[in-house]
Coordinates of C-alpha atoms and ligand atoms in Angstrom, one line a residue:
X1 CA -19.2 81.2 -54.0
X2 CA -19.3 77.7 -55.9
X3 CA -18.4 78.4 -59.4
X4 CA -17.8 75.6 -62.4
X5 CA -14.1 74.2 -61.7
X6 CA -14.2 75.3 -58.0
X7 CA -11.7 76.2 -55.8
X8 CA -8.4 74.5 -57.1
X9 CA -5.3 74.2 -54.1
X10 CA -1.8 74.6 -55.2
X11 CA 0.5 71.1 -55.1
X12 CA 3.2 71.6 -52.2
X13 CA 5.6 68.5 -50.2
X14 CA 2.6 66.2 -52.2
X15 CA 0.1 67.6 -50.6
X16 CA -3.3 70.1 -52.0
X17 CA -3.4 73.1 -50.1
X18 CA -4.7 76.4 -49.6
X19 CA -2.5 79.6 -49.2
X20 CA -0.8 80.2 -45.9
X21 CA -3.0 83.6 -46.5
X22 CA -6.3 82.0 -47.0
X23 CA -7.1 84.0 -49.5
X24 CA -8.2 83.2 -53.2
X25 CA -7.9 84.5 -56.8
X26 CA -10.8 84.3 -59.4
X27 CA -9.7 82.8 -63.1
X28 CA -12.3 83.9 -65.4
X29 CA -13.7 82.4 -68.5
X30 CA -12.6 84.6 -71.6
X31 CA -15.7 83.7 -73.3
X32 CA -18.2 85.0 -70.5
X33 CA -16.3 87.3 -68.5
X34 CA -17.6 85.4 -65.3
X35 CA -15.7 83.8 -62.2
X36 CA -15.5 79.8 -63.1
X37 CA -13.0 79.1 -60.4
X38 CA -10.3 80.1 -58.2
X39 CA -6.9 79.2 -57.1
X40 CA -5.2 80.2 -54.1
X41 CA -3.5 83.4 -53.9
X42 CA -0.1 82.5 -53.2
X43 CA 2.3 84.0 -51.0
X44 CA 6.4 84.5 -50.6
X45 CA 5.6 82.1 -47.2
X46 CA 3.9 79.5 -49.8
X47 CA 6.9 80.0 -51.8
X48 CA 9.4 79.3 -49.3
X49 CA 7.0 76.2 -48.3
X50 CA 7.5 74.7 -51.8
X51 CA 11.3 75.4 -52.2
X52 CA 12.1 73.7 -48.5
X53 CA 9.4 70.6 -49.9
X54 CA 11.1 70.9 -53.4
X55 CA 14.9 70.9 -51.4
X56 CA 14.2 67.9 -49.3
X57 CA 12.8 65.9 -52.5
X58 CA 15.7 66.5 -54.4
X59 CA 17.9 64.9 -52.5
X60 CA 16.7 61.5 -52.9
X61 CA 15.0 62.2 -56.5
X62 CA 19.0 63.3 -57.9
X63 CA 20.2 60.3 -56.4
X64 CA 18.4 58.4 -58.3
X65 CA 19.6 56.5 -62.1
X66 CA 19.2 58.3 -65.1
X67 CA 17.5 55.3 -66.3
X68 CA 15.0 55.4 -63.1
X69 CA 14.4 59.0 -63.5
X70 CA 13.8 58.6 -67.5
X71 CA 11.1 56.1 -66.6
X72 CA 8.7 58.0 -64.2
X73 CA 8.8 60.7 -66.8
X74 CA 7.9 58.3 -69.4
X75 CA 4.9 57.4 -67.0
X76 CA 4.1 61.2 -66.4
X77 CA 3.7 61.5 -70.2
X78 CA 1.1 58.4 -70.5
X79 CA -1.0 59.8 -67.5
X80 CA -0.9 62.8 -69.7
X81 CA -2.3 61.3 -72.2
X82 CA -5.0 59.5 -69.8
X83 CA -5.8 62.5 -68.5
X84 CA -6.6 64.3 -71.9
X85 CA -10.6 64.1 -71.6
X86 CA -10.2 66.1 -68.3
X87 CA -7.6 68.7 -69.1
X88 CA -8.9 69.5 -73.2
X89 CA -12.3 71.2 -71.8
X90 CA -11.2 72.7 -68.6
X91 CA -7.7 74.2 -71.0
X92 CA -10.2 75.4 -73.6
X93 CA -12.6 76.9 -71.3
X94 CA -9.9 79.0 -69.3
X95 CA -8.1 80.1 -72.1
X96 CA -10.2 80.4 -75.0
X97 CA -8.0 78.0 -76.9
X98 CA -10.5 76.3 -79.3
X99 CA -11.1 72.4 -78.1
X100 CA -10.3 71.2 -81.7
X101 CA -6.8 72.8 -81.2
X102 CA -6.2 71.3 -77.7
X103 CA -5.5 68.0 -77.8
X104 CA -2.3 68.7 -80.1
X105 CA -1.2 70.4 -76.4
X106 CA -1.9 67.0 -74.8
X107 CA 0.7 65.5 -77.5
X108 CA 3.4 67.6 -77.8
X109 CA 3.7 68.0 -73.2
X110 CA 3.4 64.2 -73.4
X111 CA 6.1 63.9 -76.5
X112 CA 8.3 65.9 -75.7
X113 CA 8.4 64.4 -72.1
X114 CA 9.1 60.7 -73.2
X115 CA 11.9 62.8 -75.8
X116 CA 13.6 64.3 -72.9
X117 CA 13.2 60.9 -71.0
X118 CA 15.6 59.1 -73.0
X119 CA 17.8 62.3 -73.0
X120 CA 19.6 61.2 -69.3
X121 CA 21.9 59.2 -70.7
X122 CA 23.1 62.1 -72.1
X123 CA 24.4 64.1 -69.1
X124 CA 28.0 63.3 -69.6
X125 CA 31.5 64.6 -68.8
X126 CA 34.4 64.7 -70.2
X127 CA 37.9 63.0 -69.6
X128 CA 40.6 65.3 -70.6
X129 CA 44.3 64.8 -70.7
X130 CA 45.2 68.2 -69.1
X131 CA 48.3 65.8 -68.0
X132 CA 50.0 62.6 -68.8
X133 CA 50.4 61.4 -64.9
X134 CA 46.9 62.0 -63.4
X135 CA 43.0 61.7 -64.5
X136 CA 41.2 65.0 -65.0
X137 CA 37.7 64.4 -66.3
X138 CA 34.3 66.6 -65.8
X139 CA 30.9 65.6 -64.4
X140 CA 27.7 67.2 -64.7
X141 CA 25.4 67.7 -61.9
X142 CA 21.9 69.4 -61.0
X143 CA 21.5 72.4 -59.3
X144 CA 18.9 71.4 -57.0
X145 CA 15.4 73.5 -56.8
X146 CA 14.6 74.8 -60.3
X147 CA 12.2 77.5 -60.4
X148 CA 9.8 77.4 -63.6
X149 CA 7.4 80.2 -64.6
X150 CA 5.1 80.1 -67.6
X151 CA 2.3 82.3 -69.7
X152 CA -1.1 81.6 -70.0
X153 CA -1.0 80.9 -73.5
X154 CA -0.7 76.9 -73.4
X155 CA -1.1 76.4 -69.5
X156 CA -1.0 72.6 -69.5
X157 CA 1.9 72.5 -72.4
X158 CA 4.2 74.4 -70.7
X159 CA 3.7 73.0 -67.1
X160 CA 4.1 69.5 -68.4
X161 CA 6.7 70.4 -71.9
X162 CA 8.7 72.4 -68.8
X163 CA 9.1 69.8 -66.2
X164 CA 10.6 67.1 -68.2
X165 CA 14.0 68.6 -68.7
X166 CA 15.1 69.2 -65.1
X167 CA 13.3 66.9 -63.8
X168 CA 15.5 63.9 -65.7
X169 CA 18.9 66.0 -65.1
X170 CA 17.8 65.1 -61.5
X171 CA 16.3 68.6 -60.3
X172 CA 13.1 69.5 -58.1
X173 CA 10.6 71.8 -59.8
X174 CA 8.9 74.8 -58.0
X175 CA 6.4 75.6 -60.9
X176 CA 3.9 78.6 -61.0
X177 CA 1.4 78.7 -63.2
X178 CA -0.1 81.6 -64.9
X179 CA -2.9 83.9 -63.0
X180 CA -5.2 84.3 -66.5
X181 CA -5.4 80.7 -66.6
X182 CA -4.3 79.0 -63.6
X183 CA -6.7 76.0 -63.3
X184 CA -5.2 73.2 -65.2
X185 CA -2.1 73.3 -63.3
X186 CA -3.9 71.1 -60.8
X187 CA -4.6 68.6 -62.8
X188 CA -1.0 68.6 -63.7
X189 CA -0.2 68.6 -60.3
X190 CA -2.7 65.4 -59.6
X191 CA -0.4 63.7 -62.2
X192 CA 2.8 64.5 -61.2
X193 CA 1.6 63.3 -57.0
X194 CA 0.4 59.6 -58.9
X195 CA 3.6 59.4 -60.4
X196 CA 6.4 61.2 -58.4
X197 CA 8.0 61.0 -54.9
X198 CA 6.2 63.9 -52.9
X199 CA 8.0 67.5 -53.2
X200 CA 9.7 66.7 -56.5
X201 CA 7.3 68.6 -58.2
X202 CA 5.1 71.6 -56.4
X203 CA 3.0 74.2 -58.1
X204 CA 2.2 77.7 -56.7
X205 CA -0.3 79.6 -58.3
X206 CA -0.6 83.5 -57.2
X207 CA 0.5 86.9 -59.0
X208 CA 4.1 87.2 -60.5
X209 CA 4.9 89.9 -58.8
X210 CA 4.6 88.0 -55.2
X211 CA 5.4 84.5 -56.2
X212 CA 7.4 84.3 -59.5
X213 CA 9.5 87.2 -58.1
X214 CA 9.6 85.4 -54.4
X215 CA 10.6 82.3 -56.6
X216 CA 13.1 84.3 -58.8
X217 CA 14.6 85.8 -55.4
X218 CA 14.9 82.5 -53.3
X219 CA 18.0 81.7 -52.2
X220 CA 17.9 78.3 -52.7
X221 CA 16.8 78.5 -56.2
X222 CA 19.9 79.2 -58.4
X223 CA 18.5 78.2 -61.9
X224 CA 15.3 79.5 -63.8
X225 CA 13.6 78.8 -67.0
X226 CA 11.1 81.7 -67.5
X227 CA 8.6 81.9 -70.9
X228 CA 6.6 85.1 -71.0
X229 CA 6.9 88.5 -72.3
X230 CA 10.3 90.6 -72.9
X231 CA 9.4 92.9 -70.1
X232 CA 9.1 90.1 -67.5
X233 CA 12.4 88.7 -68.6
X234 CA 13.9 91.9 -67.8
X235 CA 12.5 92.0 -65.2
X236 CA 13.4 88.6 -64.1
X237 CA 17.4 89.1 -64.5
X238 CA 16.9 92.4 -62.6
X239 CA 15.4 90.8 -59.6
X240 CA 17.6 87.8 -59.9
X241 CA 21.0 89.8 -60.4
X242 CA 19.7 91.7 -57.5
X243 CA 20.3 88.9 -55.2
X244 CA 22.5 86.7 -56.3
X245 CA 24.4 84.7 -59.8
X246 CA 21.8 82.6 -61.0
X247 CA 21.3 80.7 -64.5
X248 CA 18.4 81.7 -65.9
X249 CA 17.1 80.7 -69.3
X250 CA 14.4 82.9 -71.0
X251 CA 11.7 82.2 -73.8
X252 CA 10.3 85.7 -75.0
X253 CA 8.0 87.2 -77.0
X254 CA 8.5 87.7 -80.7
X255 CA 7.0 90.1 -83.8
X256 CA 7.7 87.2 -86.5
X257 CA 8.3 88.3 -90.1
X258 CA 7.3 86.5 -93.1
X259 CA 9.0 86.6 -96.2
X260 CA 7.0 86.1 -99.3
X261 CA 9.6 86.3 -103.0
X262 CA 8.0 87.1 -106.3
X263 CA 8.0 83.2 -107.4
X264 CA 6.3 82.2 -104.5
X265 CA 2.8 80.5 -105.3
X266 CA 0.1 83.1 -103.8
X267 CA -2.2 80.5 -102.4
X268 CA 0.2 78.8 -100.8
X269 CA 1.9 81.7 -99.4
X270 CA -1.6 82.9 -98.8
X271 CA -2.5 79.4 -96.9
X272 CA 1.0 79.8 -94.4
X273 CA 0.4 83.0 -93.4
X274 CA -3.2 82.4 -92.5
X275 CA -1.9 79.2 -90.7
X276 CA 1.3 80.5 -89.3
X277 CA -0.7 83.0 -87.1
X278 CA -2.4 80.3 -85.0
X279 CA -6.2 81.9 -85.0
X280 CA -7.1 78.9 -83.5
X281 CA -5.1 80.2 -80.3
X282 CA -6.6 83.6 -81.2
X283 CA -2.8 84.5 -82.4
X284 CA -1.9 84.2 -79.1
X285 CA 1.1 82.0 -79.7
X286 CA 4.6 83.4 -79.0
X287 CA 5.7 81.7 -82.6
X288 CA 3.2 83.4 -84.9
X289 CA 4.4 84.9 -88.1
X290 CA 2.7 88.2 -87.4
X291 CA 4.5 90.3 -89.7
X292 CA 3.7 89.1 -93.7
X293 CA 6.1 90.7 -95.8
X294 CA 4.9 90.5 -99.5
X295 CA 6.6 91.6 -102.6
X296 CA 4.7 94.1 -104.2
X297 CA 4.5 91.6 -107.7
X298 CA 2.4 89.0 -105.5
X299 CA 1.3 91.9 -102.9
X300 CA -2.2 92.3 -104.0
X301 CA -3.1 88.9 -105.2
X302 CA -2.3 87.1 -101.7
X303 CA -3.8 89.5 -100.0
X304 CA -7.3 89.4 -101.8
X305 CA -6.8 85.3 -100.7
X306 CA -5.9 86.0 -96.8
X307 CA -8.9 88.7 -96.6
X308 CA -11.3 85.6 -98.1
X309 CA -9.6 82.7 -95.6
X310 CA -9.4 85.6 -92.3
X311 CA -12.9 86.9 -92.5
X312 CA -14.4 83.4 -92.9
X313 CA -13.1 82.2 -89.8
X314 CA -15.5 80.9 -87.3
X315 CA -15.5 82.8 -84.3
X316 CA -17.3 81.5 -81.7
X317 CA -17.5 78.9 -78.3
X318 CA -14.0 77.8 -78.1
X319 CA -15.9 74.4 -76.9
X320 CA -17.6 74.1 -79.8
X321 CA -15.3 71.6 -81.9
X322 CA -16.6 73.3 -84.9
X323 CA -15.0 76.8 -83.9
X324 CA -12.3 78.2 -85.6
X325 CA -11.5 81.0 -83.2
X326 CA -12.3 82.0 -79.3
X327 CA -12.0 84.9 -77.6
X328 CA -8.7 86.7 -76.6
X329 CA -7.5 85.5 -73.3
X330 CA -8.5 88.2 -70.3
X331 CA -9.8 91.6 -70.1
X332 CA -5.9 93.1 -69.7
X333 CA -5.3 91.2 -72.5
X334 CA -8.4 92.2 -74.3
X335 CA -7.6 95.8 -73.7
X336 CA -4.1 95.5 -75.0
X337 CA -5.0 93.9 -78.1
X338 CA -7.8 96.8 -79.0
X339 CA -5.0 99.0 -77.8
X340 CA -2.7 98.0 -80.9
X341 CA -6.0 97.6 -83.1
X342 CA -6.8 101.4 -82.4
X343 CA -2.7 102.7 -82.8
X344 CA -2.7 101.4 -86.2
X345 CA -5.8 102.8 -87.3
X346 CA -4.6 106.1 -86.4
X347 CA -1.5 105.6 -87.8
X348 CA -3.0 105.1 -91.2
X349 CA -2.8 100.9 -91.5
X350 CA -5.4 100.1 -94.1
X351 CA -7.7 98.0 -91.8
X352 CA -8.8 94.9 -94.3
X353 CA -10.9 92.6 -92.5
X354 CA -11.9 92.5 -88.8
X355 CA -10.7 95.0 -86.2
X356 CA -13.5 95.2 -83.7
X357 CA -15.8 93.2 -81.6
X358 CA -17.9 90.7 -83.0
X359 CA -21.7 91.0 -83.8
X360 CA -23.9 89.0 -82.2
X361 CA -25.4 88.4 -78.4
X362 CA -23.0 85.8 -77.6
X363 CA -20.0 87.9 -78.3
X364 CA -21.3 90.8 -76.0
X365 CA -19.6 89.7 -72.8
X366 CA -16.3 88.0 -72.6
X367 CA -13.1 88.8 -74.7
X368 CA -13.8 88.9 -78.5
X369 CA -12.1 90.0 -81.0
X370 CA -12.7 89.4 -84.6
X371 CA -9.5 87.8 -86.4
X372 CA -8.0 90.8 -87.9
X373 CA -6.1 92.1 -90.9
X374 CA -3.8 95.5 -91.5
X375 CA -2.5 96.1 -94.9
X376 CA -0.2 99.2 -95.6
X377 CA 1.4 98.6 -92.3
X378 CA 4.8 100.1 -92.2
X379 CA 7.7 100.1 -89.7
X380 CA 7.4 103.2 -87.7
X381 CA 3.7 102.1 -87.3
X382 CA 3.5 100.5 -83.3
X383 CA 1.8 97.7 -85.0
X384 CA 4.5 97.1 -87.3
X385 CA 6.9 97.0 -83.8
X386 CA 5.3 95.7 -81.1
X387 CA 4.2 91.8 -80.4
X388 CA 0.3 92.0 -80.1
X389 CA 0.2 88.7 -79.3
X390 CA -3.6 88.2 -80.7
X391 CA -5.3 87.0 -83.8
X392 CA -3.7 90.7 -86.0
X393 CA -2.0 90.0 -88.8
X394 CA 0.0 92.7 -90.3
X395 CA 1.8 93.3 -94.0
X396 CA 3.8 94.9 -95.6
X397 CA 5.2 95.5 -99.0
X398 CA 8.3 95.7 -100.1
X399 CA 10.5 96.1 -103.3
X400 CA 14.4 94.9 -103.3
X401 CA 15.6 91.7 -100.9
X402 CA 17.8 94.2 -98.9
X403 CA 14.5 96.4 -97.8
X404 CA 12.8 93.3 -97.0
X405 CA 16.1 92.2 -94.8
X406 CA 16.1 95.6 -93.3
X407 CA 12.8 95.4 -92.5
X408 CA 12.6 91.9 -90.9
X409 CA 15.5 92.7 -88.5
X410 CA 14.9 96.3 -87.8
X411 CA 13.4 95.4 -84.6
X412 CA 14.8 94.6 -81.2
X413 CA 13.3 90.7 -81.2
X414 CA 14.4 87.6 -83.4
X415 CA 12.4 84.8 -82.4
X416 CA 10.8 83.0 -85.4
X417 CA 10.9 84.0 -89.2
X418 CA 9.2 82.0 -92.1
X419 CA 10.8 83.1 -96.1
X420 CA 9.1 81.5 -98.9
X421 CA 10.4 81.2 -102.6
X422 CA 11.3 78.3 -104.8
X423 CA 14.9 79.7 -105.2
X424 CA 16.8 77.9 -102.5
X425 CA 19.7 80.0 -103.3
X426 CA 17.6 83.2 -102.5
X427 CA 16.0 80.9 -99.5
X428 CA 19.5 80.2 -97.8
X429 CA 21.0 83.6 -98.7
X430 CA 17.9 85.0 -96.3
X431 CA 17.7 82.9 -93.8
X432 CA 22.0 83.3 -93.0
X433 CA 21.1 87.3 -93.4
X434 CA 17.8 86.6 -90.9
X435 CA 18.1 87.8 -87.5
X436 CA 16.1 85.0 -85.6
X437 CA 16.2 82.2 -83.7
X438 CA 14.3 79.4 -85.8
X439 CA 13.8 79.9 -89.3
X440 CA 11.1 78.2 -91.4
X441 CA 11.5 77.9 -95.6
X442 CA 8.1 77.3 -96.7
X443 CA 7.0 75.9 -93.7
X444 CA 5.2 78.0 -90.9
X445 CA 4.2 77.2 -86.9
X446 CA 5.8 73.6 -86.7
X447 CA 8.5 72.8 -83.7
X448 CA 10.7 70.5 -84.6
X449 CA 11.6 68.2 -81.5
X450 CA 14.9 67.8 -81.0
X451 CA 16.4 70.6 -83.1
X452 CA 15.9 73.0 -80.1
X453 CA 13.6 76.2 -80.4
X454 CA 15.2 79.5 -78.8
X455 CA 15.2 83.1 -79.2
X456 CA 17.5 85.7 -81.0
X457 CA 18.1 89.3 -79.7
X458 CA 15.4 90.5 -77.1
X459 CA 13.4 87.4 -77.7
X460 CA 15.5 85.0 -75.4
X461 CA 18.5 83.4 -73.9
X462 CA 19.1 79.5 -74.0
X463 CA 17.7 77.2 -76.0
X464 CA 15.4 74.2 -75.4
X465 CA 13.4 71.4 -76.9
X466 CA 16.9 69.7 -77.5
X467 CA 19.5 68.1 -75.3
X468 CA 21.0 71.4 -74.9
X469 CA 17.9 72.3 -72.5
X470 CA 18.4 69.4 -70.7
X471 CA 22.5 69.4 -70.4
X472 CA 21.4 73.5 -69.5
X473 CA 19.7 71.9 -65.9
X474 CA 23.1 70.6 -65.0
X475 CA 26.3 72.5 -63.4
X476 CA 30.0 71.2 -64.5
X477 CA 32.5 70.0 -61.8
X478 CA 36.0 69.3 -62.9
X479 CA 37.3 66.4 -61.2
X480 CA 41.6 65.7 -60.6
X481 CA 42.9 62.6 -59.2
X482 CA 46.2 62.9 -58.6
X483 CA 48.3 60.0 -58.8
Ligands
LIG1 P1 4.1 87.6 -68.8 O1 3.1 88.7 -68.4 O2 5.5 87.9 -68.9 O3 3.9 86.4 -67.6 C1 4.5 85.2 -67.7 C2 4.6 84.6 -66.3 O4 5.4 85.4 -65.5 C3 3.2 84.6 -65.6 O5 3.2 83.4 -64.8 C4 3.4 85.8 -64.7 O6 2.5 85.7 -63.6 C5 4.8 85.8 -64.3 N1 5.4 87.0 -63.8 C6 4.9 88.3 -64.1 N2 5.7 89.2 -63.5 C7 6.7 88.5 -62.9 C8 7.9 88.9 -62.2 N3 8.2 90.2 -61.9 N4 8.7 87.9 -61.7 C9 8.4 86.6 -61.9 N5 7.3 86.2 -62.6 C10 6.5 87.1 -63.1 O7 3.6 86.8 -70.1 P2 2.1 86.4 -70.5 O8 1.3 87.6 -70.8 O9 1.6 85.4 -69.5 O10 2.4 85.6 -71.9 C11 2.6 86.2 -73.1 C12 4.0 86.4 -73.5 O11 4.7 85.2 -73.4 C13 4.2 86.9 -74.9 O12 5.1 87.9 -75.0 C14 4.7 85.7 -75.6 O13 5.4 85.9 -76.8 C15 5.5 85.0 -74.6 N6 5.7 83.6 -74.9 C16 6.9 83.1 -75.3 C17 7.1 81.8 -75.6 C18 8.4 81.2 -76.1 O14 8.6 80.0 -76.1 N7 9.4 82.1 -76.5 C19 6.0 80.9 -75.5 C20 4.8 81.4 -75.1 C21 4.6 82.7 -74.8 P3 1.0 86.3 -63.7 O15 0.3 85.5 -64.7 O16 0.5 86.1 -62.3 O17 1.1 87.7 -64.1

């Protein structure tokens, strides 16, 4: 069947190839519901193709200078940025990301590459003077294959924001790239064989329970950086504790609150939370401030502001640069969202603005959902617990700073949290009390390179975007010469 994109091979030993299986998997545009192109399905043999490829890369690739390493990255990240007129339509038609939003994607995989570039330098040891006759210092070493898996949220991003790290503490990659959006990773991959000896970097697309659980398992991969959802990483340390020790670092999902004190200017509070849940992405953004917490003095006044802003969102082609919203990535994903939509209806969430399908002949295939607001939402609602991941905001009122405490960290994930007031005693006093991993005051949705972005509780383990990620790539050996 020829389709729009067309079949796309996986990237293995620098070479494009088909599945040892033969067989193929359809990606699906989100806005149409129809087949645009396929990727191979991969296998556990394609896995154990890539790890062997990724092995004998390694060998030469860790050998190489820090400085040498540093630079191919840097020249990764400017093919990135040539590349950007290919990857912006093909990322926006297979996810549903609008095109206006994508080219910030394009930026932060090519920044945060030339940031970890310089980083190499870095990878020291330590001398320590354990004793006054010999020389006892540490080095710091890679661990060889690295396996990374990522969402279909930001396809390209993560591919290229994840390679950068252990690729410059001298690793190979074995990347697999998401099944509900799969088709960018081959323009990544077309980047990484200009730039890169072959086998340093290889990409497997196929279903995570075959190859991200073949890649988890392999014995030669003893270090994993996984973003996705809490019950993959679960799943992820079972499978890997199953066979063996291995370092794994996990990104998860989160159910972000957002703080809102009584002195806190309503239109601007009103403005954050609009921004800080990413409608753009459709909400679909691990980061997204999803949970508004309003004191009941400002309650009704913001919200009157966020129903205007919310229900005048554009919703339409994600192509169309003048689109403010797309559709929800996949049918699954569809389904899940609606899922949530319906619990909190019936659990009495006062629906304020969107909630259902949008009107119109365009909208009736594909994955829409209008941007959507609950008010009255509580914290024994599902919607008040679980991530939706998807363009729902929910609020909530609340009275004293303790209940709104309580209620921002009376749930088993802590990834991002926003708190806006003018008091900066109240604003530090919250954020030390805050159970999360990043916390924004009177800011929303910005990373801040450098300063590292990781998850509290259920929402992660490690941290990254800072030399910490990069320093996590790397094993300690201690060293003695005895004189
Ligand atoms: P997901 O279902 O957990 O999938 C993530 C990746 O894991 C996909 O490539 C998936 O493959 C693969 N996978 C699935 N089961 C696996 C297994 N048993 N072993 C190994 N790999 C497996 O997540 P998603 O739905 O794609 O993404 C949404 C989630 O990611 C949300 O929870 C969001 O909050 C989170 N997220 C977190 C961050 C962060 O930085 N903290 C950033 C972005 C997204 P298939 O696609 O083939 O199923």
């Amino acid at each position: 069947m020829s389709t729009q994109f067309g079949d796309r091979p996986m990237y293995i030993g620098g070479e494009f190839t088909e599945s040892d299986s033969g067989k193929w998997m359809d990606s699906v545009n989100p806005a149409t519901g129809e087949v645009h192109g396929r990727v191979p399905a991969g296998t556990v043999s394609d896995v154990d193709r890539a790890i062997k490829a990724a092995a004998a890369a390694q060998l030469d690739w860790g050998s190489r200078s820090v400085w040498e390493r540093g630079e191919r990255i840097r020249k990764l990240a400017e093919e990135i940025k040539k590349r950007a007129a290919d990857v912006v339509p093909l990322e926006a038609a297979d996810t549903g990301n609008t095109i206006a939003s994508l080219g910030n994607d394009i930026t932060l995989a090519a920044g945060y590459m030339n940031f970890v570039a310089g980083l190499g330098i870095e990878i020291k040891g330590e001398s320590v003077p354990a004793t006054t006759e010999n020389i006892h210092f540490t080095m710091r070493q890679p661990y060889g294959v690295v396996g990374r898996i990522v969402p279909f949220n930001h396809p390209f991003l993560f591919a290229g924001a994840h390679l950068g790290a252990p690729l410059v503490a001298g690793n190979a990659v074995v990347l697999k790239s998401p099944d509900q959006s799969p088709l960018s990773a081959t323009l990544m991959a077309e980047i990484c064989h200009d730039v890169l000896p072959p086998g340093v970097v290889n990409i497997v697309s196929g279903e995570g329970l075959v190859v991200g659980d073949a890649i988890v398992r392999h014995p030669r991969v003893p270090r994993i950086g996984f973003t996705g959802s809490v019950p993959t990483g679960m799943a992820i340390q079972r499978s890997a504790a199953e066979v063996g020790i291995k370092h794994i670092t996990l990104e998860l999902g989160g159910k972000n609150p957002f703080i809102a004190f009584p002195d806190a200017d309503p239109e601007a509070v009103a403005n954050a939370a609009v921004s800080g849940m990413n409608f753009n992405w459709s909400g679909q953004s691990c980061g997204s401030t999803s949970r508004l917490m309003l004191h009941e003095s400002i309650h009704d006044d913001v919200l009157a502001r966020i129903e205007a802003q919310v229900s005048a969102i554009k919703v339409g082609d994600p192509l169309d640069k003048h689109s403010g919203m797309g559709p929800v990535n996949s049918e699954k994903h569809y389904k899940h969202v609606m899922g949530l939509i319906a619990s909190a209806n019936k659990e009495g969430a006062r629906l304020v603005t969107g909630g259902s399908r949008p009107e119109g002949k365009e909208f009736s295939r594909g994955y829409w959902v209008r941007p959507t607001v609950f008010a009255d939402v509580t914290m024994d609602m599902k919607i008040g617990q679980e991530e939706v991941f998807g363009p729902v905001l929910s609020v909530l009122k609340w009275k004293t700073t303790e209940q709104a405490i309580e209620m921002a960290n009376c749930i088993d994930m802590g990834l991002t949290s926003a708190i806006w007031t003018n008091d900066i005693k109240v604003a530090m006093d919250t954020a030390r009390k805050i159970e999360s991993g990043l916390v924004w005051i009177n800011g929303t949705g910005r990373h801040y390179m450098g300063t590292g972005f990781s998850g509290w509780k259920n929402s992660g383990l490690g941290r990254e975007e800072c030399l910490e990620e990069v320093l996590s790539y790397t094993r300690s050996k201690s060293i003695h010469i005895i004189m």
